[in-house]
């Protein structure tokens, strides 16, 4: 090794170590991981790409979902056209006005990313690695030319370690509701699924019962009723939200320091459902007993 090459290598290693040392927790990154982790796990189980790698690549390539390609074309992985026959978007990258793939939803982008790696000859050796070997995957992706950034592998590894994304590589199941939500409800459930407060819900239609919803969603009727703090035999009202998982103990962050002004016709239960929180938590947040008679004009703490 020549002295000059040695110095270049030392400078590169120092700059890489400095960049990783400067890496700090980012709320936007965490939000991205919280939103897409179940989808990444589903893709891992279907195609064999570690969920940690999918998430780390996604957050880098999409700017935590806020980059132009992600916002305009649902492209979370910076995959260029390369013979693509679907939708397209043009964007400046290594060269001006390059062709990138455009998708109908983030789900389609995540699935195409899995297929892109699984079916690409230059990435075939990666699938001989253990699913938990995220370091090997990160270095293999860089060696195969996925990105031109010389620090790409180290960035992936740094992000995976900082946010503990490796924990998802041993997950066995996935959240079918987030997958269906991201897919755009093209198949499967007949009700539209909405995402709110780290949960999912549907809106009741005429003739819906806990039994009929349970059959559609693949959840026992008793569990579905319990998640919504109801009796399984209760009649449901058209338009009311029915949550598909256990509700949160407080409202979303946007309601920090804000109060709910009680209006005519509202109840503690209907307010709890509106904000996706447990009824007993709403009572506790406001130091109220279950026999409290709610009045119009009351102001309730939500978190």
XYZ file of C-alpha atoms in Angstrom:
303
model
C 0.000 0.000 0.000
C 1.438 3.372 -1.014
C 1.770 6.138 1.541
C -0.744 8.268 -0.367
C -3.306 5.446 -0.506
C -2.722 4.805 3.186
C -3.417 8.470 4.013
C -6.567 8.454 1.894
C -7.779 5.338 3.702
C -7.063 6.883 7.114
C -8.918 10.075 6.142
C -11.886 8.051 4.922
C -12.051 5.984 8.108
C -11.785 9.089 10.262
C -14.533 10.885 8.358
C -16.767 7.816 8.595
C -16.186 7.461 12.337
C -16.836 11.177 12.811
C -20.078 10.993 10.813
C -21.310 8.027 12.844
C -20.278 9.664 16.112
C -22.303 12.731 15.129
C -25.387 10.631 14.344
C -28.136 11.636 16.737
C -31.662 10.424 17.368
C -34.110 12.065 14.964
C -37.832 12.267 15.707
C -38.735 12.139 11.995
C -36.718 8.948 11.595
C -38.426 7.340 14.581
C -41.832 8.332 13.256
C -40.958 6.725 9.922
C -39.913 3.490 11.616
C -43.047 3.428 13.749
C -45.192 3.894 10.649
C -43.540 1.304 8.414
C -42.022 -1.331 10.714
C -44.934 -3.761 10.357
C -44.832 -3.426 6.586
C -41.072 -4.088 6.613
C -41.635 -7.200 8.748
C -44.297 -8.425 6.328
C -41.889 -7.952 3.429
C -39.148 -9.791 5.329
C -41.419 -12.769 5.906
C -42.496 -12.781 2.259
C -39.171 -12.154 0.495
C -36.323 -12.624 2.981
C -34.954 -9.069 3.159
C -34.162 -8.111 6.793
C -36.719 -5.636 8.119
C -33.892 -3.563 9.608
C -32.268 -3.159 6.185
C -35.560 -2.239 4.517
C -36.300 0.401 7.157
C -32.788 1.873 7.169
C -32.693 2.056 3.374
C -36.170 3.523 3.267
C -35.432 6.290 5.748
C -32.207 7.266 3.934
C -33.509 7.075 0.375
C -36.832 8.797 1.113
C -35.625 11.421 3.574
C -37.864 9.821 6.224
C -40.738 9.847 3.747
C -40.426 13.596 3.105
C -38.263 13.563 -0.025
C -39.670 14.514 -3.420
C -39.692 10.967 -4.797
C -41.560 9.660 -1.748
C -44.008 12.557 -1.623
C -44.741 12.757 -5.355
C -44.320 9.143 -6.449
C -44.398 6.967 -3.284
C -40.835 5.881 -4.174
C -39.158 5.186 -0.819
C -36.025 3.451 -2.099
C -34.748 5.595 -4.946
C -35.204 2.795 -7.494
C -34.689 4.004 -11.045
C -36.720 2.865 -14.047
C -34.371 0.181 -15.493
C -36.954 -1.168 -17.949
C -39.882 -0.286 -15.685
C -43.232 -0.188 -17.520
C -45.255 1.419 -14.736
C -45.598 5.057 -13.706
C -42.518 7.260 -13.887
C -41.139 10.445 -12.379
C -38.069 12.396 -13.427
C -35.621 13.654 -10.839
C -32.040 14.962 -10.665
C -29.704 12.395 -9.089
C -26.292 11.305 -10.345
C -27.340 12.976 -13.588
C -30.010 15.500 -14.438
C -33.600 14.442 -15.088
C -33.181 10.712 -14.423
C -36.120 8.311 -14.631
C -37.436 6.828 -11.369
C -40.260 4.415 -10.694
C -43.584 5.817 -9.455
C -46.016 3.801 -7.336
C -49.650 4.028 -6.296
C -48.848 3.602 -2.602
C -45.944 3.129 -0.163
C -46.938 -0.545 0.039
C -46.212 -0.977 -3.675
C -42.825 0.701 -3.218
C -41.854 -1.579 -0.326
C -42.916 -4.677 -2.238
C -41.099 -3.623 -5.413
C -37.959 -2.977 -3.345
C -38.152 -6.549 -2.008
C -38.631 -7.956 -5.501
C -35.865 -5.723 -6.886
C -33.383 -7.244 -4.430
C -34.759 -10.778 -4.547
C -34.748 -10.986 -8.347
C -31.576 -8.974 -9.015
C -28.587 -11.157 -9.896
C -26.083 -8.788 -8.295
C -27.889 -9.080 -4.947
C -28.383 -12.876 -5.046
C -25.474 -13.605 -2.686
C -27.116 -11.541 0.054
C -29.852 -14.126 0.461
C -27.331 -16.703 1.629
C -26.680 -14.528 4.698
C -28.591 -14.980 7.936
C -31.638 -12.752 8.230
C -30.075 -11.284 11.394
C -26.770 -10.387 9.681
C -27.644 -6.761 8.975
C -23.978 -5.790 8.816
C -23.351 -8.318 6.073
C -26.409 -7.094 4.203
C -25.375 -3.448 4.523
C -21.874 -4.124 3.220
C -23.209 -6.403 0.500
C -25.604 -3.758 -0.766
C -22.786 -1.225 -0.983
C -20.472 -3.720 -2.722
C -23.209 -4.595 -5.216
C -23.571 -0.909 -6.116
C -26.960 -0.054 -4.620
C -25.677 3.444 -3.754
C -22.662 5.538 -4.731
C -22.109 7.026 -1.269
C -18.845 5.457 0.034
C -20.266 5.548 3.585
C -23.564 3.889 2.639
C -22.945 0.622 4.518
C -21.780 2.449 7.646
C -24.809 4.740 7.523
C -27.156 1.755 7.325
C -25.410 0.004 10.208
C -25.319 3.185 12.302
C -29.036 3.805 11.841
C -29.929 0.188 12.578
C -27.940 0.256 15.802
C -29.068 3.705 16.968
C -32.769 2.916 16.512
C -32.421 -0.784 17.438
C -33.998 -1.814 14.148
C -32.341 -5.226 14.451
C -35.105 -6.192 16.887
C -37.504 -6.466 13.939
C -35.350 -9.059 12.165
C -36.525 -11.735 14.597
C -40.218 -10.799 14.404
C -42.439 -13.649 13.296
C -45.675 -11.879 12.519
C -46.801 -8.580 11.084
C -49.630 -6.146 11.432
C -52.067 -6.990 8.642
C -53.952 -3.754 9.217
C -51.039 -1.470 8.350
C -50.340 -3.554 5.254
C -53.954 -3.303 4.150
C -53.977 0.408 4.954
C -50.846 1.061 2.883
C -52.010 -1.198 0.065
C -55.039 1.031 -0.422
C -57.667 -1.634 0.309
C -57.482 -3.066 -3.190
C -58.027 -6.569 -1.805
C -59.221 -8.225 1.372
C -61.364 -6.147 3.728
C -64.564 -4.561 2.435
C -64.467 -1.735 4.995
C -61.992 1.074 4.516
C -59.343 1.022 7.238
C -58.227 4.297 8.798
C -55.026 4.842 10.797
C -55.119 6.979 13.939
C -53.320 7.251 17.292
C -51.134 4.172 16.722
C -54.235 2.195 15.906
C -56.627 1.343 13.077
C -60.393 1.684 12.882
C -63.326 1.241 10.540
C -66.561 3.194 10.365
C -69.712 1.203 11.069
C -72.094 0.632 8.173
C -75.740 -0.451 8.253
C -76.263 -3.962 9.614
C -72.708 -4.259 10.986
C -72.314 -6.226 14.205
C -69.270 -7.195 16.229
C -69.736 -10.709 14.853
C -69.774 -9.609 11.196
C -66.810 -7.256 11.664
C -64.890 -9.949 13.521
C -65.428 -12.354 10.634
C -64.145 -9.792 8.124
C -61.162 -8.625 10.166
C -60.059 -12.001 11.440
C -60.406 -10.977 15.106
C -62.655 -12.690 17.615
C -65.865 -10.775 18.293
C -65.115 -10.748 22.031
C -61.698 -9.168 21.465
C -63.105 -6.574 19.083
C -65.775 -5.624 21.604
C -63.173 -5.510 24.394
C -60.884 -3.213 22.379
C -63.829 -0.813 22.119
C -64.955 -1.272 25.740
C -68.308 -2.678 24.704
C -70.411 -5.801 25.130
C -70.209 -8.144 22.166
C -74.030 -8.068 21.898
C -74.239 -4.263 21.657
C -75.933 -2.735 18.633
C -73.615 -0.510 16.583
C -74.490 2.914 15.201
C -73.781 3.820 11.586
C -70.693 5.991 11.325
C -69.203 5.241 14.735
C -65.524 4.204 14.831
C -64.614 0.666 15.844
C -60.951 0.192 16.701
C -59.119 -2.939 15.640
C -56.465 -2.968 18.352
C -56.307 -1.969 22.014
C -56.680 1.808 22.302
C -54.038 4.215 23.615
C -54.087 5.744 27.095
C -53.971 9.319 25.778
C -54.616 11.376 22.668
C -51.987 12.124 20.019
C -49.208 14.649 20.677
C -51.029 17.433 18.833
C -53.471 17.597 21.756
C -50.829 18.270 24.382
C -52.027 21.263 26.413
C -55.343 21.376 24.538
C -58.767 20.695 26.023
C -61.941 19.235 24.564
C -65.047 21.378 25.024
C -68.027 19.091 25.551
C -70.885 19.629 23.107
C -74.535 18.578 23.214
C -75.048 14.878 22.548
C -71.518 13.851 23.520
C -70.654 11.316 26.200
C -67.411 10.308 27.822
C -67.470 7.184 25.676
C -68.064 8.984 22.368
C -65.267 11.437 23.200
C -62.908 8.571 24.049
C -63.718 6.943 20.701
C -63.188 10.205 18.817
C -59.619 10.506 20.118
C -58.865 6.785 20.080
C -58.257 6.509 23.826
C -59.549 4.177 26.517
C -62.615 5.338 28.418
C -61.096 4.575 31.806
C -58.007 6.602 30.810
C -60.168 9.606 29.939
C -61.770 9.451 33.386
C -58.346 9.098 35.021
C -56.804 11.999 33.080
C -59.581 14.257 34.353
C -59.797 12.861 37.903
C -63.429 11.926 37.329
C -65.387 8.945 38.608
C -67.443 6.762 36.214
C -70.681 8.087 37.732
C -69.824 11.704 36.825
C -72.617 13.421 34.896
C -71.015 15.110 31.891
C -72.303 18.607 31.109
C -72.189 20.753 27.980
C -69.281 23.144 28.353
C -67.118 20.844 30.439
C -63.484 20.896 29.369
C -61.597 17.619 29.276
C -57.851 16.927 29.330
C -56.883 14.544 26.522
C -53.237 13.675 27.357
